[in-house]
Amino acid sequence: MAAPSRNTCGLTERSVRERVPPLLTDLYQFTMAYAYWRAGRHQEPAVFELFFRDNPFGGGFSLFAGLHDCLLFLRSFRFSDEDVEFLRSVLPPATDPAFFQFLRGLDCSGVTVRSVPEGTVVFARVPLMEVAGPLAVVQLLETSLLCLVNYASLVCSNAARFRLAAGPRRRLLEMGLRRAQGPDGGLTASRYTHIGGFDLTSNVQAGFLFGIPVAGTMAHSYVTSFNSLEEVWPQTLAAANGDPEPVDVISLTKGWLSRVCELLGAEPEKIREGELAAFLSYAVAYPQNFLPVIDSYSVGCSGLLNFCAVALTLCELGHRPVGVRLDSGDLCKQSVDVRRVFRLCSEHFSIPAFDSLIIVGTNNISEQSLAELNKKVKGVNVMVGVGTHLVTCTKQPSLGCVYKLVEVRGRPRMKISEDPEKSTVPGRKAVYRLVDADGENSLVSLAYTVLESQLESTLNGL
């Protein structure tokens, strides 16, 4: 089911530069930078703050994510000759050629960043990052930093909400790659949902790059590709005790199927032979990792019966099946029914391993349906796989982080808008977190403007 993780970060300055080059920004950043440069203001010290205006998903918090990528981006921020030549072609013809020489020598050596730690619980309108440096440079960074923080923080926060709905013990599998907004969106989702509380991912590349444990089972296509037991090959399996004499698993499984049908009062004529063949074929390939999807036809009339027969065959040969996956229907009811059958088989056939079989539910799980599942199937070992509602953040597609100028040349700057909620608080801020008497639960975060001479001592005192 699951593969072990690797102890590797997978993110390097080079890999971030390939994903987020300095041209991954909006054109108006360059037009403003040129105007600053032309006016001789490009070296003026300036401070921007990155924050969001409202907590996502109608909730009371967010998780800050994306800082590591931001820092790697700043370290690698340089314009190549090819970048500069492209900018020559898109900026107005009257642009002074000396500006392009200025860009070619630009880096972020003069930029400083103050930030809350990655993964921290944060709240609306509290600065997540403060970016200070030469005015033209820190202006050029805006779009890229927002791109790196917005989705990472949003999907990380969404994952945390799923984790809260599931409770601390239920295992969660992220499986949204096929539903994600492109390859980079899929990798970002896998990485930051793991930070947000998910245990596993189906994304193999994310496992390779970030060391996240990967897991998977089978698709319905594997089940429906089989028609009869004649397609099972090989038709034998060696016992786990090392006995070299292979056993005819088809005959053994047919015997177990008859006994399961008799125990459960099932109708053998409703059982799909092709499904049984698929399960047997998979079990022969993975006798220690057998976890099939059992709702390709009918869970109660076919899938569960076929699984039990094959799983009992594996147990008789000393192997240990893992469990089943449910991908349609009422997951709460089916999970309880499947667990009841497992316990019945365990008791009737004296197979203790059936008590520890897991159930994986993967039917378009949302935060609400996960909370309902967690409430109704307490005590049932159900692992949950989540895709679409997790990685696409269905309830809210954007966090809405902004990057606002708060100081130039030591003087506070403020945006006064026609929309009051878009107005900004001028000046650099120090952030305090007020907690309860036990020091465990955050009550509120406060940000207030301080003089530059006070800022360092204030931050050192936190």
Coordinates of C-alpha atoms in Angstrom, one line a residue:
M1 CA 0.0 0.0 0.0
A2 CA 2.6 2.5 1.1
A3 CA 6.2 3.1 0.3
P4 CA 8.7 4.5 2.9
S5 CA 9.7 8.1 2.7
R6 CA 13.2 9.4 1.9
N7 CA 15.0 11.9 4.0
T8 CA 15.4 14.6 1.3
C9 CA 14.1 18.1 0.8
G10 CA 14.3 17.9 -3.0
L11 CA 14.2 21.7 -3.3
T12 CA 17.4 23.5 -4.4
E13 CA 18.1 27.0 -5.6
R14 CA 18.5 25.6 -9.1
S15 CA 15.1 23.8 -9.0
V16 CA 13.3 26.9 -7.7
R17 CA 14.9 29.1 -10.4
E18 CA 13.7 26.7 -13.0
R19 CA 10.2 26.8 -11.7
V20 CA 10.1 30.5 -10.7
P21 CA 12.5 32.5 -12.9
P22 CA 12.6 36.4 -12.5
L23 CA 10.4 36.8 -15.6
L24 CA 7.6 34.9 -13.8
T25 CA 6.0 38.2 -12.9
D26 CA 3.7 40.9 -14.3
L27 CA 4.9 43.4 -16.9
Y28 CA 4.0 46.4 -14.8
Q29 CA 6.7 45.5 -12.3
F30 CA 9.2 46.3 -15.0
T31 CA 7.5 49.5 -16.1
M32 CA 7.4 50.8 -12.5
A33 CA 11.0 49.7 -11.9
Y34 CA 12.1 51.6 -15.0
A35 CA 10.2 54.7 -13.9
Y36 CA 11.9 54.5 -10.5
W37 CA 15.3 54.0 -12.2
R38 CA 14.7 56.9 -14.6
A39 CA 13.8 59.2 -11.7
G40 CA 16.8 58.1 -9.7
R41 CA 14.7 56.5 -6.9
H42 CA 15.5 52.9 -7.6
Q43 CA 17.9 52.7 -4.6
E44 CA 15.7 54.3 -2.1
P45 CA 15.1 52.0 0.9
A46 CA 11.6 50.6 0.9
V47 CA 9.5 48.1 2.9
F48 CA 6.7 46.0 1.7
E49 CA 4.4 43.7 3.7
L50 CA 2.7 40.5 2.5
F51 CA -0.6 39.6 4.2
F52 CA -4.2 38.5 3.5
R53 CA -7.3 40.4 4.4
D54 CA -9.7 37.6 5.4
N55 CA -9.3 34.2 7.0
P56 CA -10.0 31.5 4.3
F57 CA -12.9 29.1 4.1
G58 CA -15.0 31.2 6.5
G59 CA -12.8 30.0 9.3
G60 CA -10.7 31.6 12.0
F61 CA -7.1 30.9 10.9
S62 CA -4.7 30.1 8.1
L63 CA -1.4 28.4 8.0
F64 CA 1.6 30.3 6.5
A65 CA 3.4 28.3 3.8
G66 CA 5.8 28.9 1.0
L67 CA 8.6 30.7 2.9
H68 CA 11.3 28.2 2.0
D69 CA 10.6 28.6 -1.7
C70 CA 10.5 32.4 -1.3
L71 CA 14.0 32.4 0.2
L72 CA 15.4 30.1 -2.4
F73 CA 13.8 32.4 -5.1
L74 CA 15.5 35.5 -3.6
R75 CA 18.9 33.7 -3.5
S76 CA 18.6 32.8 -7.2
F77 CA 17.1 36.1 -8.4
R78 CA 19.2 37.1 -11.4
F79 CA 18.4 38.1 -15.0
S80 CA 20.2 36.2 -17.7
D81 CA 21.2 37.7 -21.1
E82 CA 18.2 35.9 -22.6
D83 CA 15.9 37.4 -20.0
V84 CA 17.2 40.9 -20.7
E85 CA 16.9 40.5 -24.5
F86 CA 13.3 39.5 -24.1
L87 CA 12.6 42.5 -21.9
R88 CA 14.1 44.7 -24.6
S89 CA 11.5 43.3 -27.0
V90 CA 8.4 43.9 -24.8
L91 CA 9.2 47.2 -23.1
P92 CA 8.6 50.5 -25.1
P93 CA 11.3 51.2 -27.7
A94 CA 12.2 54.5 -26.0
T95 CA 13.4 52.6 -22.9
D96 CA 17.0 53.7 -22.0
P97 CA 19.4 50.9 -22.9
A98 CA 21.3 51.6 -19.7
F99 CA 18.2 50.3 -17.8
F100 CA 18.8 46.8 -19.2
Q101 CA 22.4 46.9 -18.0
F102 CA 21.0 47.8 -14.6
L103 CA 18.8 44.7 -14.7
R104 CA 21.6 42.4 -15.8
G105 CA 23.5 43.2 -12.7
L106 CA 20.6 43.0 -10.3
D107 CA 20.3 40.5 -7.4
C108 CA 18.8 40.4 -3.9
S109 CA 21.9 40.9 -1.9
G110 CA 20.5 44.1 -0.5
V111 CA 17.1 42.6 0.4
T112 CA 16.2 41.5 4.0
V113 CA 13.2 39.4 5.0
R114 CA 11.4 39.2 8.3
S115 CA 8.8 36.5 8.5
V116 CA 6.7 34.3 10.8
P117 CA 8.0 30.7 10.7
E118 CA 6.7 28.4 7.9
G119 CA 3.7 26.3 9.1
T120 CA 2.7 28.9 11.7
V121 CA -1.0 29.5 12.4
V122 CA -1.7 33.1 11.2
F123 CA -4.6 35.5 11.1
A124 CA -6.0 38.1 8.7
R125 CA -4.2 41.4 8.2
V126 CA -1.1 40.3 10.3
P127 CA 2.1 40.6 8.2
L128 CA 3.4 37.2 7.1
M129 CA 6.5 38.6 5.5
E130 CA 8.2 41.9 5.6
V131 CA 10.5 42.5 2.6
A132 CA 12.9 45.4 2.8
G133 CA 15.5 46.7 0.3
P134 CA 16.1 48.9 -2.7
L135 CA 12.7 50.2 -4.0
A136 CA 13.1 48.9 -7.6
V137 CA 14.2 45.5 -6.5
V138 CA 11.6 44.8 -3.8
Q139 CA 8.9 46.1 -6.3
L140 CA 10.1 43.5 -8.9
L141 CA 9.6 40.7 -6.3
E142 CA 5.9 41.3 -5.7
T143 CA 4.2 38.9 -8.1
S144 CA 6.6 36.1 -7.6
L145 CA 6.4 36.1 -3.8
L146 CA 2.6 36.3 -3.9
C147 CA 2.6 33.4 -6.4
L148 CA 4.8 31.3 -4.0
V149 CA 2.8 32.1 -0.9
N150 CA -0.9 32.4 -2.0
Y151 CA -1.6 28.8 -3.1
A152 CA 0.8 27.1 -0.7
S153 CA -0.8 28.8 2.3
L154 CA -4.3 28.2 1.0
V155 CA -3.9 24.5 0.3
C156 CA -1.9 24.0 3.5
S157 CA -4.8 25.6 5.4
N158 CA -7.3 23.5 3.6
A159 CA -5.4 20.3 4.5
A160 CA -5.3 21.5 8.2
R161 CA -9.1 21.8 8.1
F162 CA -9.5 18.3 6.7
R163 CA -7.1 17.1 9.5
L164 CA -9.3 18.8 12.1
A165 CA -12.4 17.2 10.6
A166 CA -10.8 13.8 10.6
G167 CA -9.3 13.9 14.1
P168 CA -5.7 13.2 15.0
R169 CA -5.6 9.4 14.5
R170 CA -7.4 8.8 11.1
R171 CA -4.8 8.4 8.3
L172 CA -5.3 10.8 5.4
L173 CA -4.1 10.2 1.8
E174 CA -3.7 13.1 -0.7
M175 CA -4.6 11.9 -4.2
G176 CA -5.5 15.0 -6.1
L177 CA -2.8 15.1 -8.8
R178 CA -5.2 14.3 -11.6
R179 CA -7.6 17.0 -10.5
A180 CA -4.9 19.7 -9.8
Q181 CA -4.3 22.9 -11.9
G182 CA -1.4 21.5 -13.8
P183 CA 1.8 19.7 -12.9
D184 CA 3.2 22.5 -10.7
G185 CA -0.1 22.8 -8.9
G186 CA -0.2 19.1 -8.3
L187 CA 3.3 19.0 -6.8
T188 CA 2.7 22.1 -4.7
A189 CA -0.6 20.6 -3.4
S190 CA 1.1 17.3 -2.5
R191 CA 3.9 19.1 -0.6
Y192 CA 1.8 21.5 1.3
T193 CA -1.0 19.2 2.2
H194 CA 1.6 17.0 3.8
I195 CA 2.7 20.0 5.9
G196 CA -1.0 20.7 6.6
G197 CA -1.5 17.3 8.1
F198 CA -1.9 14.6 5.5
D199 CA 0.1 11.4 6.0
L200 CA 0.5 10.1 2.5
T201 CA 0.3 11.1 -1.2
S202 CA -0.4 9.2 -4.3
N203 CA 2.0 11.6 -6.2
V204 CA 5.2 9.6 -6.9
Q205 CA 7.1 12.7 -8.0
A206 CA 6.2 14.4 -4.8
G207 CA 7.5 11.4 -2.9
F208 CA 10.8 11.5 -4.9
L209 CA 11.3 15.3 -4.5
F210 CA 10.0 15.9 -0.9
G211 CA 10.3 12.5 0.8
I212 CA 6.6 12.2 1.4
P213 CA 5.4 8.6 1.9
V214 CA 3.6 7.4 -1.2
A215 CA 0.6 5.0 -1.3
G216 CA -1.8 3.6 -3.9
T217 CA -4.0 0.6 -4.7
M218 CA -5.7 -0.2 -8.0
A219 CA -8.1 1.5 -10.4
H220 CA -11.5 0.1 -11.6
S221 CA -9.9 -0.4 -15.0
Y222 CA -7.7 -3.2 -13.6
V223 CA -10.8 -5.0 -12.3
T224 CA -12.9 -4.6 -15.4
S225 CA -10.0 -5.7 -17.7
F226 CA -10.6 -9.4 -16.5
N227 CA -13.4 -11.6 -17.7
S228 CA -12.7 -15.1 -16.2
L229 CA -10.4 -17.1 -14.0
E230 CA -8.6 -18.5 -17.1
E231 CA -6.9 -15.1 -17.4
V232 CA -5.1 -15.4 -14.0
W233 CA -1.4 -16.2 -14.5
P234 CA 0.4 -17.6 -12.7
Q235 CA -2.2 -19.7 -11.1
T236 CA 0.0 -20.7 -8.2
L237 CA 1.5 -19.0 -5.2
A238 CA 4.1 -20.1 -2.7
A239 CA 3.4 -20.1 1.0
A240 CA 5.0 -17.4 3.1
N241 CA 6.9 -20.0 5.2
G242 CA 9.2 -20.7 2.3
D243 CA 7.7 -24.0 1.3
P244 CA 9.0 -24.4 -2.3
E245 CA 5.8 -26.3 -3.4
P246 CA 3.5 -23.7 -5.0
V247 CA -0.2 -23.9 -4.2
D248 CA -3.1 -23.8 -6.8
V249 CA -4.7 -20.5 -5.7
I250 CA -7.7 -20.8 -8.0
S251 CA -8.9 -24.0 -6.4
L252 CA -8.1 -22.8 -2.9
T253 CA -10.0 -19.5 -3.5
K254 CA -13.0 -21.2 -5.0
G255 CA -13.3 -23.3 -1.8
W256 CA -13.1 -20.2 0.4
L257 CA -15.6 -18.4 -1.7
S258 CA -18.2 -21.2 -1.2
R259 CA -17.6 -21.0 2.6
V260 CA -17.9 -17.2 2.6
C261 CA -21.2 -17.3 0.6
E262 CA -22.6 -19.9 3.0
L263 CA -21.5 -17.8 6.1
L264 CA -23.1 -14.6 4.7
G265 CA -26.1 -16.2 3.0
A266 CA -24.9 -14.7 -0.4
E267 CA -26.0 -15.8 -3.8
P268 CA -23.0 -17.2 -5.8
E269 CA -24.6 -16.6 -9.2
K270 CA -24.4 -12.8 -8.6
I271 CA -20.6 -12.9 -8.1
R272 CA -18.5 -11.5 -10.9
E273 CA -15.9 -14.0 -12.0
G274 CA -13.9 -11.4 -13.8
E275 CA -13.6 -9.4 -10.6
L276 CA -12.5 -12.5 -8.7
A277 CA -9.9 -13.1 -11.4
A278 CA -8.6 -9.5 -11.1
F279 CA -8.3 -9.8 -7.3
L280 CA -6.5 -13.1 -7.6
S281 CA -4.1 -11.8 -10.2
Y282 CA -3.3 -8.8 -8.1
A283 CA -2.9 -10.9 -4.9
V284 CA -0.4 -13.2 -6.7
A285 CA 1.6 -10.1 -7.7
Y286 CA 1.3 -8.5 -4.2
P287 CA 0.6 -11.2 -1.6
Q288 CA 1.7 -8.8 1.2
N289 CA 0.1 -5.7 -0.1
F290 CA -3.3 -6.8 -1.3
L291 CA -5.8 -3.9 -1.2
P292 CA -8.2 -3.9 -4.1
V293 CA -11.1 -1.6 -5.0
I294 CA -14.3 -3.6 -4.4
D295 CA -17.1 -1.4 -5.8
S296 CA -16.5 -1.9 -9.6
Y297 CA -19.8 -3.9 -9.7
S298 CA -21.5 -4.4 -6.4
V299 CA -19.9 -4.3 -2.9
G300 CA -22.4 -6.5 -1.2
C301 CA -23.2 -8.9 -3.9
S302 CA -19.7 -9.4 -5.4
G303 CA -16.7 -7.2 -4.4
L304 CA -16.7 -7.9 -0.7
L305 CA -17.3 -11.6 -1.2
N306 CA -14.5 -11.9 -3.7
F307 CA -12.1 -10.0 -1.5
C308 CA -12.8 -12.2 1.5
A309 CA -12.2 -15.3 -0.5
V310 CA -8.9 -14.1 -1.9
A311 CA -7.8 -12.6 1.5
L312 CA -8.6 -15.9 3.3
T313 CA -6.5 -17.7 0.7
L314 CA -3.6 -15.4 1.4
C315 CA -4.0 -15.9 5.1
E316 CA -4.0 -19.7 4.7
L317 CA -0.7 -19.4 2.9
G318 CA 0.8 -17.2 5.6
H319 CA 0.5 -13.9 3.8
R320 CA -1.2 -10.8 5.2
P321 CA -3.7 -8.9 3.1
V322 CA -4.0 -5.2 3.8
G323 CA -7.7 -4.2 3.2
V324 CA -10.2 -2.8 0.7
R325 CA -11.0 0.5 -1.0
L326 CA -14.5 1.9 -1.4
D327 CA -14.9 4.5 -4.1
S328 CA -18.7 5.0 -4.4
G329 CA -22.0 5.0 -2.5
D330 CA -22.6 5.7 1.1
L331 CA -19.1 5.4 2.6
C332 CA -20.4 5.6 6.2
K333 CA -22.9 2.7 5.8
Q334 CA -20.6 0.6 3.6
S335 CA -17.6 1.0 6.0
V336 CA -19.7 -0.2 8.9
D337 CA -21.1 -3.2 6.8
V338 CA -17.6 -4.1 5.6
R339 CA -16.1 -4.0 9.1
R340 CA -19.0 -6.2 10.3
V341 CA -18.2 -8.8 7.7
F342 CA -14.5 -8.7 8.5
R343 CA -15.2 -9.4 12.1
L344 CA -17.6 -12.2 11.3
C345 CA -15.0 -13.9 9.1
S346 CA -12.3 -13.4 11.7
E347 CA -14.5 -15.1 14.4
H348 CA -16.0 -17.8 12.3
F349 CA -12.8 -18.9 10.5
S350 CA -10.5 -18.0 13.4
I351 CA -8.4 -15.6 11.3
P352 CA -7.2 -12.8 13.6
A353 CA -5.6 -10.9 10.7
F354 CA -9.1 -10.0 9.5
D355 CA -9.6 -7.8 12.6
S356 CA -6.8 -5.5 11.4
L357 CA -7.8 -5.1 7.8
I358 CA -8.2 -1.4 6.8
I359 CA -10.8 0.3 4.7
V360 CA -9.9 3.2 2.4
G361 CA -12.7 5.6 1.5
T362 CA -12.2 7.8 -1.6
N363 CA -15.5 8.9 -2.9
N364 CA -15.2 12.7 -3.7
I365 CA -14.5 13.5 0.0
S366 CA -15.2 17.0 1.2
E367 CA -14.5 18.6 4.5
Q368 CA -18.1 18.2 5.5
S369 CA -18.4 14.6 4.4
L370 CA -15.2 13.8 6.2
A371 CA -16.6 15.2 9.4
E372 CA -19.7 13.2 9.0
L373 CA -17.7 10.0 8.2
N374 CA -15.6 10.6 11.3
K375 CA -18.7 11.0 13.4
K376 CA -20.5 7.9 12.2
V377 CA -17.7 5.4 11.9
K378 CA -15.8 6.0 15.1
G379 CA -13.9 2.9 16.0
V380 CA -13.8 1.7 12.4
N381 CA -10.3 1.6 10.9
V382 CA -11.0 3.8 7.8
M383 CA -8.2 5.6 6.0
V384 CA -9.5 8.5 3.8
G385 CA -8.2 9.5 0.4
V386 CA -9.0 13.1 -0.7
G387 CA -8.5 14.6 -4.1
T388 CA -10.6 17.3 -5.8
H389 CA -12.0 19.2 -2.8
L390 CA -8.5 19.3 -1.2
V391 CA -6.2 20.4 -4.0
T392 CA -8.6 22.7 -5.9
C393 CA -9.7 24.3 -2.6
T394 CA -13.3 24.1 -3.8
K395 CA -14.8 26.3 -1.1
Q396 CA -12.4 29.2 -1.8
P397 CA -10.1 29.2 -4.9
S398 CA -7.7 32.0 -3.7
L399 CA -6.3 33.2 -0.4
G400 CA -6.0 36.8 -1.6
C401 CA -2.6 37.7 -0.2
V402 CA -1.5 41.2 -1.1
Y403 CA 1.9 42.9 -1.1
K404 CA 1.7 46.5 0.0
L405 CA 4.2 49.3 0.4
V406 CA 4.3 50.5 4.0
E407 CA 7.5 52.6 4.1
V408 CA 9.9 54.6 1.8
R409 CA 13.0 56.3 3.1
G410 CA 11.9 55.7 6.6
R411 CA 8.6 57.4 6.1
P412 CA 5.3 55.4 6.5
R413 CA 3.2 55.0 3.4
M414 CA -0.6 54.2 3.3
K415 CA -3.1 53.3 0.7
I416 CA -6.4 55.0 1.1
S417 CA -9.0 53.2 -1.0
E418 CA -12.6 53.7 -2.2
D419 CA -13.1 50.4 -0.5
P420 CA -12.3 50.7 3.2
E421 CA -11.3 47.1 3.5
K422 CA -8.5 47.7 1.0
S423 CA -6.9 50.5 3.0
T424 CA -3.5 49.7 4.5
V425 CA -2.0 50.4 7.9
P426 CA 1.2 52.5 7.3
G427 CA 4.6 51.8 8.8
R428 CA 6.7 48.7 9.7
K429 CA 5.0 46.4 12.2
A430 CA 5.9 44.2 15.1
V431 CA 3.7 41.2 15.6
Y432 CA 2.7 39.8 19.0
R433 CA 0.8 36.6 19.7
L434 CA -1.4 36.5 22.8
V435 CA -2.1 33.1 24.2
D436 CA -4.1 31.6 27.1
A437 CA -2.8 31.0 30.6
D438 CA -1.5 27.6 29.6
G439 CA 0.5 29.0 26.7
E440 CA -1.1 26.6 24.2
N441 CA -4.1 28.2 22.5
S442 CA -3.7 31.4 20.5
L443 CA -6.3 34.1 21.4
V444 CA -5.3 36.8 18.9
S445 CA -2.3 38.2 17.0
L446 CA -1.6 41.9 17.1
A447 CA 0.5 43.9 14.7
Y448 CA 1.3 47.5 15.5
T449 CA 3.5 50.1 13.8
V450 CA 6.9 50.9 15.4
L451 CA 9.7 53.3 14.6
E452 CA 12.6 51.8 12.8
S453 CA 14.9 52.5 15.8
Q454 CA 12.5 50.4 18.0
L455 CA 12.0 47.6 15.6
E456 CA 15.1 45.5 16.2
S457 CA 14.7 45.7 20.0
T458 CA 11.0 44.8 19.7
L459 CA 11.7 41.8 17.6
N460 CA 14.5 40.6 19.8
G461 CA 12.1 40.8 22.8
L462 CA 9.6 38.4 21.2

